[in-house]
Coordinates of C-alpha atoms in Angstrom, one line a residue:
Chain A
M90 CA 24.2 75.2 142.6
T91 CA 22.3 74.3 145.7
K92 CA 23.7 72.1 148.5
A93 CA 21.2 69.3 147.6
Q94 CA 22.4 69.4 144.0
L95 CA 26.0 69.2 145.0
F96 CA 25.3 66.2 147.2
D97 CA 23.4 64.5 144.3
Q98 CA 26.5 64.9 142.2
I99 CA 28.6 63.4 144.9
K100 CA 26.3 60.4 145.2
Q101 CA 26.1 60.0 141.4
K102 CA 29.9 60.1 140.8
K103 CA 30.7 58.5 144.1
S104 CA 33.3 61.1 144.5
Y105 CA 34.0 64.3 146.4
L106 CA 37.2 65.1 144.4
C107 CA 37.9 68.7 143.4
V108 CA 40.6 69.1 140.7
G109 CA 42.7 72.2 141.1
L110 CA 43.4 73.8 137.8
D111 CA 46.7 75.5 138.9
T112 CA 47.9 75.7 135.3
D113 CA 51.3 77.2 135.0
I114 CA 52.7 77.9 131.6
Q115 CA 56.1 77.0 133.0
K116 CA 55.0 73.6 134.1
I117 CA 52.7 72.2 131.4
P118 CA 54.1 69.8 128.8
Q119 CA 56.3 71.4 126.2
H120 CA 54.5 70.1 123.2
L121 CA 51.4 72.3 124.1
L122 CA 53.3 75.5 123.7
V123 CA 52.7 75.5 120.0
E124 CA 49.0 75.8 120.6
K125 CA 47.2 79.1 120.2
D126 CA 46.1 79.0 123.9
P127 CA 48.3 76.4 125.6
I128 CA 46.7 77.0 129.1
F129 CA 43.2 76.3 127.8
E130 CA 44.4 73.4 125.7
F131 CA 46.0 71.8 128.8
N132 CA 42.8 72.4 130.9
R133 CA 40.6 71.1 128.1
Q134 CA 42.5 67.8 128.0
I135 CA 42.6 67.6 131.8
I136 CA 38.9 68.2 132.1
D137 CA 38.1 65.6 129.4
A138 CA 40.2 63.0 131.3
T139 CA 39.0 63.7 134.8
H140 CA 35.4 64.9 134.7
Q141 CA 33.9 61.4 135.3
F142 CA 35.8 61.2 138.6
A143 CA 35.6 64.8 139.9
V144 CA 32.6 66.8 141.2
A145 CA 34.4 70.1 141.3
Y146 CA 37.0 72.2 139.5
K147 CA 39.0 74.9 141.2
P148 CA 41.1 77.2 139.1
N149 CA 43.5 79.2 141.3
I150 CA 43.0 82.7 139.8
A151 CA 46.6 83.7 140.5
F152 CA 47.8 81.4 137.7
Y153 CA 45.6 83.2 135.2
E154 CA 46.2 86.7 136.4
A155 CA 49.9 86.1 136.1
M156 CA 49.3 86.1 132.3
G157 CA 47.3 89.3 132.3
A158 CA 44.3 89.8 129.9
K159 CA 45.3 86.7 128.0
G160 CA 45.1 84.6 131.2
W161 CA 41.6 85.9 131.8
E162 CA 40.6 84.7 128.3
S163 CA 42.0 81.2 129.0
L164 CA 40.1 81.2 132.3
Q165 CA 36.9 82.2 130.5
K166 CA 37.3 79.5 127.9
T167 CA 38.0 76.9 130.6
M168 CA 34.9 77.9 132.6
E169 CA 32.8 77.5 129.4
Y170 CA 34.3 74.0 128.9
I171 CA 33.7 72.6 132.4
P172 CA 30.6 70.3 132.3
K173 CA 27.6 72.1 133.8
E174 CA 27.0 69.4 136.5
C175 CA 30.4 70.2 138.1
F176 CA 30.7 72.7 140.9
T177 CA 33.1 75.4 140.1
I178 CA 35.3 77.3 142.6
A179 CA 37.2 80.6 141.8
D180 CA 40.1 80.2 144.2
A181 CA 40.7 83.9 144.4
K182 CA 40.9 84.6 148.2
R183 CA 39.3 88.0 147.6
G184 CA 38.0 90.4 150.2
D185 CA 37.4 94.2 150.2
I186 CA 35.0 96.7 151.6
G187 CA 31.4 96.3 150.8
N188 CA 30.8 98.0 147.5
T189 CA 34.2 96.7 146.2
S190 CA 33.4 93.1 147.2
G191 CA 30.2 93.6 145.2
L192 CA 32.4 94.2 142.2
Y193 CA 34.4 91.0 142.9
A194 CA 31.1 89.2 143.0
R195 CA 30.3 90.6 139.6
A196 CA 33.8 89.5 138.4
F197 CA 33.2 85.9 139.4
F198 CA 29.4 85.4 139.4
D199 CA 28.0 87.7 136.7
K200 CA 28.6 86.4 133.2
N201 CA 27.2 89.5 131.6
S202 CA 29.7 91.6 133.3
S203 CA 32.9 89.6 133.3
G204 CA 32.3 86.6 131.1
L205 CA 32.7 84.3 134.2
D206 CA 30.0 82.4 136.0
F207 CA 31.5 80.4 138.9
D208 CA 29.4 78.7 141.6
S209 CA 31.7 79.9 144.4
V210 CA 34.6 82.0 145.3
T211 CA 37.1 81.7 148.1
V212 CA 37.2 84.8 150.4
A213 CA 39.7 86.0 153.1
P214 CA 38.0 87.0 156.3
Y215 CA 40.3 89.7 157.6
M216 CA 38.0 92.6 156.6
G217 CA 34.9 91.2 158.2
A218 CA 31.2 91.0 157.5
D219 CA 30.8 93.5 154.7
S220 CA 33.6 92.0 152.7
V221 CA 31.7 88.7 152.6
T222 CA 28.0 89.5 152.4
P223 CA 28.0 91.1 148.9
F224 CA 28.8 87.7 147.4
L225 CA 25.7 86.2 149.2
D226 CA 23.3 88.5 147.2
F227 CA 23.7 86.1 144.3
P228 CA 21.3 83.3 144.8
N229 CA 22.7 79.7 144.8
K230 CA 26.3 81.2 144.8
W231 CA 28.7 80.3 147.6
V232 CA 31.4 81.9 149.7
I233 CA 34.1 79.6 150.7
L234 CA 35.7 81.4 153.6
L235 CA 39.4 80.9 154.6
A236 CA 39.3 79.4 158.1
L237 CA 42.4 77.3 158.6
T238 CA 44.8 77.2 155.7
S239 CA 47.4 74.5 155.1
N240 CA 50.5 76.7 154.5
G241 CA 53.3 77.3 157.0
G242 CA 52.3 81.0 157.6
S243 CA 48.8 79.9 158.8
K244 CA 50.1 79.8 162.4
D245 CA 51.2 83.5 162.3
F246 CA 47.6 84.7 162.8
Q247 CA 45.0 81.9 162.4
N248 CA 46.2 80.1 165.5
L249 CA 46.6 83.1 167.7
R250 CA 44.8 82.8 171.1
L251 CA 42.1 85.3 171.8
E252 CA 41.3 86.6 175.3
D253 CA 38.6 84.0 175.7
N254 CA 41.2 81.3 174.8
K255 CA 39.7 80.5 171.4
Q256 CA 41.9 80.6 168.4
L257 CA 41.3 83.2 165.7
F258 CA 40.2 80.6 163.1
E259 CA 37.6 79.3 165.5
E260 CA 36.2 82.8 165.9
V261 CA 36.1 83.2 162.1
I262 CA 34.0 80.0 161.9
R263 CA 31.7 81.1 164.7
K264 CA 31.2 84.7 163.7
S265 CA 30.7 84.0 160.0
Q266 CA 27.7 81.8 160.8
E267 CA 25.9 85.0 161.7
W268 CA 26.2 86.1 158.0
A269 CA 25.1 83.1 156.1
T270 CA 23.8 79.5 156.4
D271 CA 25.4 76.3 155.3
E272 CA 23.4 76.7 152.0
Q273 CA 25.8 79.5 150.9
L274 CA 28.8 79.2 153.1
M275 CA 31.7 76.7 153.1
Y276 CA 35.1 76.8 154.8
V277 CA 38.6 76.2 153.7
V278 CA 40.1 73.8 156.2
G279 CA 43.6 72.7 155.6
A280 CA 43.4 70.2 158.4
T281 CA 44.2 66.6 157.9
K282 CA 44.6 65.4 161.5
A283 CA 41.8 63.5 163.2
D284 CA 41.5 65.6 166.3
M285 CA 41.4 68.9 164.5
L286 CA 38.8 67.7 162.1
T287 CA 36.6 66.4 164.9
H288 CA 36.9 69.7 166.6
I289 CA 36.0 71.7 163.5
R290 CA 33.0 69.5 163.0
T291 CA 31.7 70.6 166.4
L292 CA 32.0 74.2 165.2
A293 CA 30.4 73.7 161.8
P294 CA 28.6 70.3 161.7
E295 CA 26.5 71.0 158.6
H296 CA 28.9 73.0 156.4
F297 CA 30.8 71.8 153.4
L298 CA 34.6 72.0 154.0
L299 CA 37.0 72.5 151.1
V300 CA 40.1 70.6 152.1
P301 CA 43.4 71.3 150.3
G302 CA 46.6 69.6 151.2
V303 CA 45.7 66.0 150.4
G304 CA 47.9 64.4 147.8
A305 CA 51.0 66.3 146.8
Q306 CA 50.9 68.2 150.1
G307 CA 50.8 64.9 152.0
G308 CA 47.5 64.7 154.0
S309 CA 45.7 61.5 154.5
L310 CA 42.4 61.1 152.6
E311 CA 41.3 58.4 155.0
E312 CA 41.7 60.6 158.1
V313 CA 39.9 63.5 156.4
S314 CA 37.0 61.3 155.3
K315 CA 36.7 59.5 158.6
Y316 CA 36.6 62.6 160.8
G317 CA 35.3 65.2 158.4
M318 CA 32.4 63.5 156.6
N319 CA 28.8 64.3 157.7
S320 CA 25.4 63.1 156.5
H321 CA 25.6 64.9 153.2
C322 CA 29.3 64.2 152.7
G323 CA 30.2 67.8 153.5
L324 CA 33.6 67.5 152.0
L325 CA 35.3 68.6 148.8
V326 CA 38.8 67.4 148.8
N327 CA 41.2 69.1 146.4
S328 CA 44.1 67.8 144.5
S329 CA 46.0 70.0 142.1
R330 CA 49.6 69.0 141.3
G331 CA 49.1 65.3 142.3
I332 CA 46.7 65.0 139.4
I333 CA 47.4 67.6 136.7
Y334 CA 51.2 67.3 136.8
A335 CA 51.2 63.5 137.4
S336 CA 52.9 63.3 134.1
T337 CA 54.5 66.2 132.2
D338 CA 54.8 64.2 129.0
K339 CA 52.5 63.7 126.0
D340 CA 50.4 61.3 128.1
F341 CA 49.7 63.9 130.8
A342 CA 45.9 63.8 130.3
K343 CA 45.7 60.0 130.4
V344 CA 47.8 59.8 133.5
A345 CA 45.8 62.6 135.2
G346 CA 42.7 60.7 134.5
E347 CA 44.2 57.5 136.0
E348 CA 45.2 59.5 139.1
A349 CA 41.8 61.0 139.4
Q350 CA 40.2 57.6 139.1
K351 CA 42.5 56.2 141.9
V352 CA 41.3 59.0 144.2
Q353 CA 37.6 58.4 143.2
V354 CA 37.9 54.7 143.9
E355 CA 39.3 55.4 147.4
M356 CA 36.5 58.0 148.0
E357 CA 33.8 55.5 147.0
K358 CA 35.1 53.3 149.7
Y359 CA 35.0 56.0 152.3
L360 CA 31.5 57.1 151.2
N361 CA 30.4 53.6 151.9
L362 CA 32.2 53.5 155.2
Y363 CA 31.7 56.9 156.7
L364 CA 28.6 58.6 155.2
S365 CA 26.5 58.9 158.4
Chain B
M222 CA 60.6 102.9 143.5
T223 CA 62.7 103.4 146.7
K224 CA 61.5 105.1 149.8
A225 CA 63.9 108.0 149.2
Q226 CA 62.5 108.5 145.6
L227 CA 59.0 108.5 147.0
F228 CA 59.8 111.2 149.5
D229 CA 61.6 113.2 146.8
Q230 CA 58.3 113.2 144.8
I231 CA 56.4 114.3 147.8
K232 CA 58.7 117.2 148.4
Q233 CA 58.7 118.2 144.7
K234 CA 54.9 118.1 144.3
K235 CA 54.2 119.2 147.9
S236 CA 51.6 116.5 148.1
Y237 CA 51.0 113.1 149.5
L238 CA 47.8 112.6 147.6
C239 CA 46.9 109.2 146.1
V240 CA 44.1 109.2 143.6
G241 CA 42.0 106.0 143.7
L242 CA 41.1 104.9 140.2
D243 CA 37.9 103.0 141.2
T244 CA 36.5 103.4 137.8
D245 CA 33.1 101.9 137.4
I246 CA 31.4 101.7 134.0
Q247 CA 28.1 102.4 135.7
K248 CA 29.3 105.7 137.2
I249 CA 31.4 107.4 134.6
P250 CA 29.9 110.2 132.5
Q251 CA 27.5 108.9 129.9
H252 CA 29.2 110.7 127.0
L253 CA 32.3 108.4 127.4
L254 CA 30.3 105.3 126.7
V255 CA 30.7 105.8 122.9
E256 CA 34.5 105.5 123.3
K257 CA 36.2 102.3 122.3
D258 CA 37.5 101.8 125.8
P259 CA 35.5 104.1 128.1
I260 CA 37.3 103.0 131.3
F261 CA 40.7 103.9 129.9
E262 CA 39.4 107.2 128.4
F263 CA 38.0 108.2 131.8
N264 CA 41.3 107.3 133.5
R265 CA 43.4 109.1 130.9
Q266 CA 41.5 112.3 131.4
I267 CA 41.6 112.0 135.2
I268 CA 45.3 111.4 135.1
D269 CA 45.9 114.3 132.8
A270 CA 44.0 116.6 135.1
T271 CA 45.4 115.4 138.5
H272 CA 49.0 114.3 138.0
Q273 CA 50.5 117.6 139.0
F274 CA 48.8 117.3 142.4
A275 CA 49.1 113.5 143.1
V276 CA 52.2 111.4 143.9
A277 CA 50.4 108.1 143.6
Y278 CA 47.6 106.3 141.7
K279 CA 45.7 103.4 143.1
P280 CA 43.4 101.4 140.8
N281 CA 41.2 99.1 142.8
I282 CA 41.6 95.8 140.8
A283 CA 38.0 94.7 141.6
F284 CA 36.7 97.4 139.2
Y285 CA 38.7 96.1 136.3
E286 CA 38.2 92.4 137.1
A287 CA 34.4 93.0 137.1
M288 CA 34.8 93.5 133.3
G289 CA 36.8 90.4 132.7
A290 CA 39.7 90.3 130.1
K291 CA 38.5 93.6 128.7
G292 CA 39.0 95.2 132.1
W293 CA 42.5 93.9 132.3
E294 CA 43.3 95.6 129.0
S295 CA 41.9 98.9 130.3
L296 CA 44.1 98.5 133.4
Q297 CA 47.2 97.8 131.4
K298 CA 46.6 100.8 129.2
T299 CA 46.0 102.9 132.3
M300 CA 49.3 101.7 133.9
E301 CA 51.2 102.6 130.8
Y302 CA 49.7 106.1 130.8
I303 CA 50.5 107.0 134.4
P304 CA 53.6 109.2 134.5
K305 CA 56.7 107.3 135.5
E306 CA 57.4 109.5 138.5
C307 CA 54.1 108.5 140.2
F308 CA 54.0 105.7 142.7
T309 CA 51.5 103.0 141.6
I310 CA 49.4 100.8 143.9
A311 CA 47.6 97.7 142.8
D312 CA 44.8 97.7 145.4
A313 CA 44.2 94.0 145.1
K314 CA 44.2 92.7 148.7
R315 CA 45.7 89.4 147.5
G316 CA 47.2 86.7 149.7
D317 CA 47.7 83.0 149.0
I318 CA 50.2 80.2 149.9
G319 CA 53.8 80.8 149.0
N320 CA 54.1 79.6 145.4
T321 CA 50.7 81.1 144.5
S322 CA 51.6 84.5 146.0
G323 CA 54.6 84.3 143.8
L324 CA 52.2 84.2 140.8
Y325 CA 50.3 87.2 142.1
A326 CA 53.6 88.9 142.3
R327 CA 54.2 88.1 138.6
A328 CA 50.7 89.4 137.9
F329 CA 51.3 92.8 139.4
F330 CA 55.1 93.3 139.2
D331 CA 56.3 91.4 136.1
K332 CA 55.5 93.3 132.9
N333 CA 56.9 90.5 130.7
S334 CA 54.4 88.0 132.3
S335 CA 51.2 90.0 132.7
G336 CA 51.8 93.4 131.1
L337 CA 51.6 95.1 134.4
D338 CA 54.4 96.8 136.4
F339 CA 53.0 98.3 139.6
D340 CA 55.3 99.6 142.4
S341 CA 53.2 98.0 145.1
V342 CA 50.3 95.7 145.9
T343 CA 48.0 95.6 148.8
V344 CA 48.0 92.2 150.6
A345 CA 45.7 90.6 153.2
P346 CA 47.6 89.2 156.2
Y347 CA 45.4 86.3 157.2
M348 CA 47.6 83.6 155.6
G349 CA 50.8 84.8 157.3
A350 CA 54.4 85.1 156.3
D351 CA 54.6 83.0 153.2
S352 CA 51.7 84.8 151.6
V353 CA 53.6 88.1 151.9
T354 CA 57.3 87.3 151.4
P355 CA 57.1 86.2 147.7
F356 CA 56.2 89.8 146.8
L357 CA 59.4 91.0 148.5
D358 CA 61.7 89.1 146.1
F359 CA 61.1 91.9 143.6
P360 CA 63.6 94.7 144.3
N361 CA 62.1 98.1 145.0
K362 CA 58.6 96.7 145.0
W363 CA 56.4 97.1 148.0
V364 CA 53.8 95.2 150.0
I365 CA 51.1 97.4 151.5
L366 CA 49.7 95.1 154.2
L367 CA 46.1 95.5 155.5
A368 CA 46.4 96.4 159.2
L369 CA 43.4 98.4 160.2
T370 CA 40.8 98.9 157.5
S371 CA 38.1 101.6 157.4
N372 CA 35.0 99.5 156.7
G373 CA 32.4 98.6 159.2
G374 CA 33.4 94.9 159.2
S375 CA 37.0 95.7 160.3
K376 CA 35.9 95.4 163.9
D377 CA 34.8 91.7 163.4
F378 CA 38.4 90.4 163.6
Q379 CA 40.9 93.2 163.4
N380 CA 40.0 94.6 166.8
L381 CA 39.7 91.3 168.6
R382 CA 41.7 91.2 171.8
L383 CA 44.4 88.5 172.0
E384 CA 45.4 86.7 175.1
D385 CA 48.1 89.3 175.8
N386 CA 45.5 92.0 175.5
K387 CA 46.8 93.3 172.2
Q388 CA 44.4 93.7 169.3
L389 CA 44.8 91.5 166.2
F390 CA 45.8 94.4 163.9
E391 CA 48.6 95.4 166.4
E392 CA 50.0 91.9 166.2
V393 CA 49.8 92.1 162.4
I394 CA 51.9 95.3 162.5
R395 CA 54.4 93.7 165.0
K396 CA 54.8 90.3 163.4
S397 CA 55.1 91.6 159.8
Q398 CA 58.1 93.7 160.7
E399 CA 60.0 90.4 161.0
W400 CA 59.5 89.8 157.3
A401 CA 60.4 93.2 155.7
T402 CA 61.8 96.6 156.5
D403 CA 60.1 100.0 156.0
E404 CA 61.9 100.1 152.6
Q405 CA 59.5 97.4 151.2
L406 CA 56.6 97.4 153.6
M407 CA 53.7 99.9 154.2
Y408 CA 50.5 99.5 156.1
V409 CA 46.9 100.2 155.2
V410 CA 45.6 102.2 158.2
G411 CA 42.0 103.4 158.0
A412 CA 42.4 105.4 161.1
T413 CA 41.6 109.1 161.1
K414 CA 41.4 109.7 164.9
A415 CA 44.3 111.3 166.7
D416 CA 44.8 108.8 169.5
M417 CA 44.7 105.8 167.1
L418 CA 47.2 107.3 164.7
T419 CA 49.5 108.3 167.6
H420 CA 49.4 104.7 168.8
I421 CA 50.1 103.2 165.4
R422 CA 53.1 105.5 165.1
T423 CA 54.5 103.9 168.2
L424 CA 54.2 100.5 166.5
A425 CA 55.5 101.6 163.1
P426 CA 57.3 104.9 163.4
E427 CA 59.2 104.7 160.1
H428 CA 56.8 103.0 157.8
F429 CA 54.7 104.7 155.1
L430 CA 50.9 104.4 155.9
L431 CA 48.3 104.3 153.2
V432 CA 45.3 106.0 154.6
P433 CA 41.9 105.6 152.9
G434 CA 38.7 107.1 154.2
V435 CA 39.6 110.8 153.9
G436 CA 37.3 112.8 151.7
A437 CA 34.1 111.0 150.6
Q438 CA 34.5 108.7 153.6
G439 CA 34.7 111.6 155.9
G440 CA 38.0 111.5 157.8
S441 CA 39.9 114.6 158.7
L442 CA 43.0 115.3 156.6
E443 CA 44.4 117.6 159.3
E444 CA 44.1 114.9 162.1
V445 CA 45.8 112.3 159.8
S446 CA 48.6 114.7 158.9
K447 CA 49.2 116.0 162.4
Y448 CA 49.3 112.7 164.1
G449 CA 50.5 110.4 161.3
M450 CA 53.3 112.4 159.6
N451 CA 56.9 111.5 160.3
S452 CA 60.3 112.8 159.2
H453 CA 59.9 111.5 155.6
C454 CA 56.2 112.3 155.5
G455 CA 55.3 108.6 155.8
L456 CA 51.8 109.2 154.5
L457 CA 49.9 108.5 151.3
V458 CA 46.4 109.7 151.7
N459 CA 43.9 108.3 149.3
S460 CA 40.8 109.9 147.8
S461 CA 38.8 108.1 145.2
R462 CA 35.2 109.2 144.8
G463 CA 35.7 112.6 146.2
I464 CA 38.0 113.4 143.2
I465 CA 37.1 111.2 140.3
Y466 CA 33.3 111.5 140.6
A467 CA 33.3 115.1 141.9
S468 CA 31.4 115.9 138.6
T469 CA 29.7 113.3 136.5
D470 CA 29.2 115.7 133.6
K471 CA 31.4 116.6 130.6
D472 CA 33.6 118.7 132.9
F473 CA 34.4 115.8 135.1
A474 CA 38.2 115.9 134.5
K475 CA 38.4 119.7 135.1
V476 CA 36.5 119.4 138.3
A477 CA 38.6 116.4 139.4
G478 CA 41.7 118.4 138.8
E479 CA 40.3 121.3 140.9
E480 CA 39.4 118.9 143.7
A481 CA 42.9 117.3 143.6
Q482 CA 44.5 120.8 143.7
K483 CA 42.4 121.7 146.8
V484 CA 43.7 118.7 148.6
Q485 CA 47.3 119.4 147.4
V486 CA 47.1 123.0 148.8
E487 CA 45.9 121.7 152.1
M488 CA 48.7 119.0 152.1
E489 CA 51.3 121.6 151.4
K490 CA 50.2 123.5 154.5
Y491 CA 50.5 120.4 156.6
L492 CA 53.9 119.5 155.2
N493 CA 55.1 122.9 156.3
L494 CA 53.5 122.5 159.7
Y495 CA 54.1 118.9 160.7
L496 CA 57.0 117.4 158.8
S497 CA 59.3 116.7 161.7

């Protein structure tokens, strides 16, 4: 998917919501466990209930890998079920030396090889240029590079000061722009504070940012939208648990849809207010 | 596997060789393609031919994921086939926020969940403490943390100077020792130069180091052994292509065994010379 197509979707659905399909067999409603593939059945119903309100879906690959080969089958069925207009993110946080990152690219982008055909994959920057560039050989596919994550451990290395007084995550954002343009590169930015978002927008004014940590993790959607939005929206805001586990009863899909709609309504307001 | 058990294996086999099972359907001998599971058949024959000379096996997970669910089945069969005395490394370079790293731990360490039961997994440090510690909840399982990798892009971030003049990879080695002891933590160190290995041994004198980049990638086994070995060996030296693709003909397994034996004979010499 191109950047223009993604922005079109955002304008059409009046939403920049990404639904995180962090589907855990230990957390889904009990009544689904009789199904042949409970993980896929859960995802199917969540997608049915939310796709009007979401422009993107982001399965975190760990949840599927934890179930081995069976998990990959559930993931593949889920990918085939997601409506084609939605942007898909393999939240895999991969990264390896060049030829091996090429194989991860085949795993997530090459349907003939792996059965999967995501639009994008999250990548960890530690191994540098050649761990990122093999993904960019696939036209209209995206790397979403970890820059500033929202977990407690992010401060251990990402906020380290370099000799020029920059923080490591700032150098990740700067350096990676030598490898790709904003037509193939986004950043994971777990920032929900105004000053930090404003600062990141000076480093990457045109890039899409994937923002986790809104909703269950407590960030403010208004702050993110006010300080992070650019002229083509430039935001995908993820919510996982806040939507998919809003109810763990038989009505889980209906409640998930209602939660997604609430977020979409709020996003529509911010698009009207802050789209520059 | 405990550190003492691993050292016992090394003494018994007089080897610290790790064979990298980077098995690519596009590179294995053509005659195997008629097999039901060519990847597993290749691995089975490689393991048969090399296990006397190797203490560890390291499948790079990218090669299996590139084939989707089928690849995971090949991986699972391979894991079941590796002799129990061998140390197994899931070269996955994972890393995610706490609860999600816990799921990756289930994927690689919990046979009941995923079908896989590795002794260790490689982890990328960028997300910090809580991306690493969930793996340590599994007793006698190991994290092998990326410190200094052997690819070209490693210099982009790993060699950055911090404000205290340390390089980033040095801080990764220092900080991570707050999270685990050398009974559960190893480092990936793609260094083959004497001065660098000597320096790393001042930062992590007791830890095992997993050293790639010897063999096909051109590092010197003697330098690594002379400057990297400690009183319990403390080295696992990996060779992938140099062994498994030494021949791509029908005799591939026999030739792989011969190559592994050559490395073992050299390692036996260095164990006699440098084990302190």
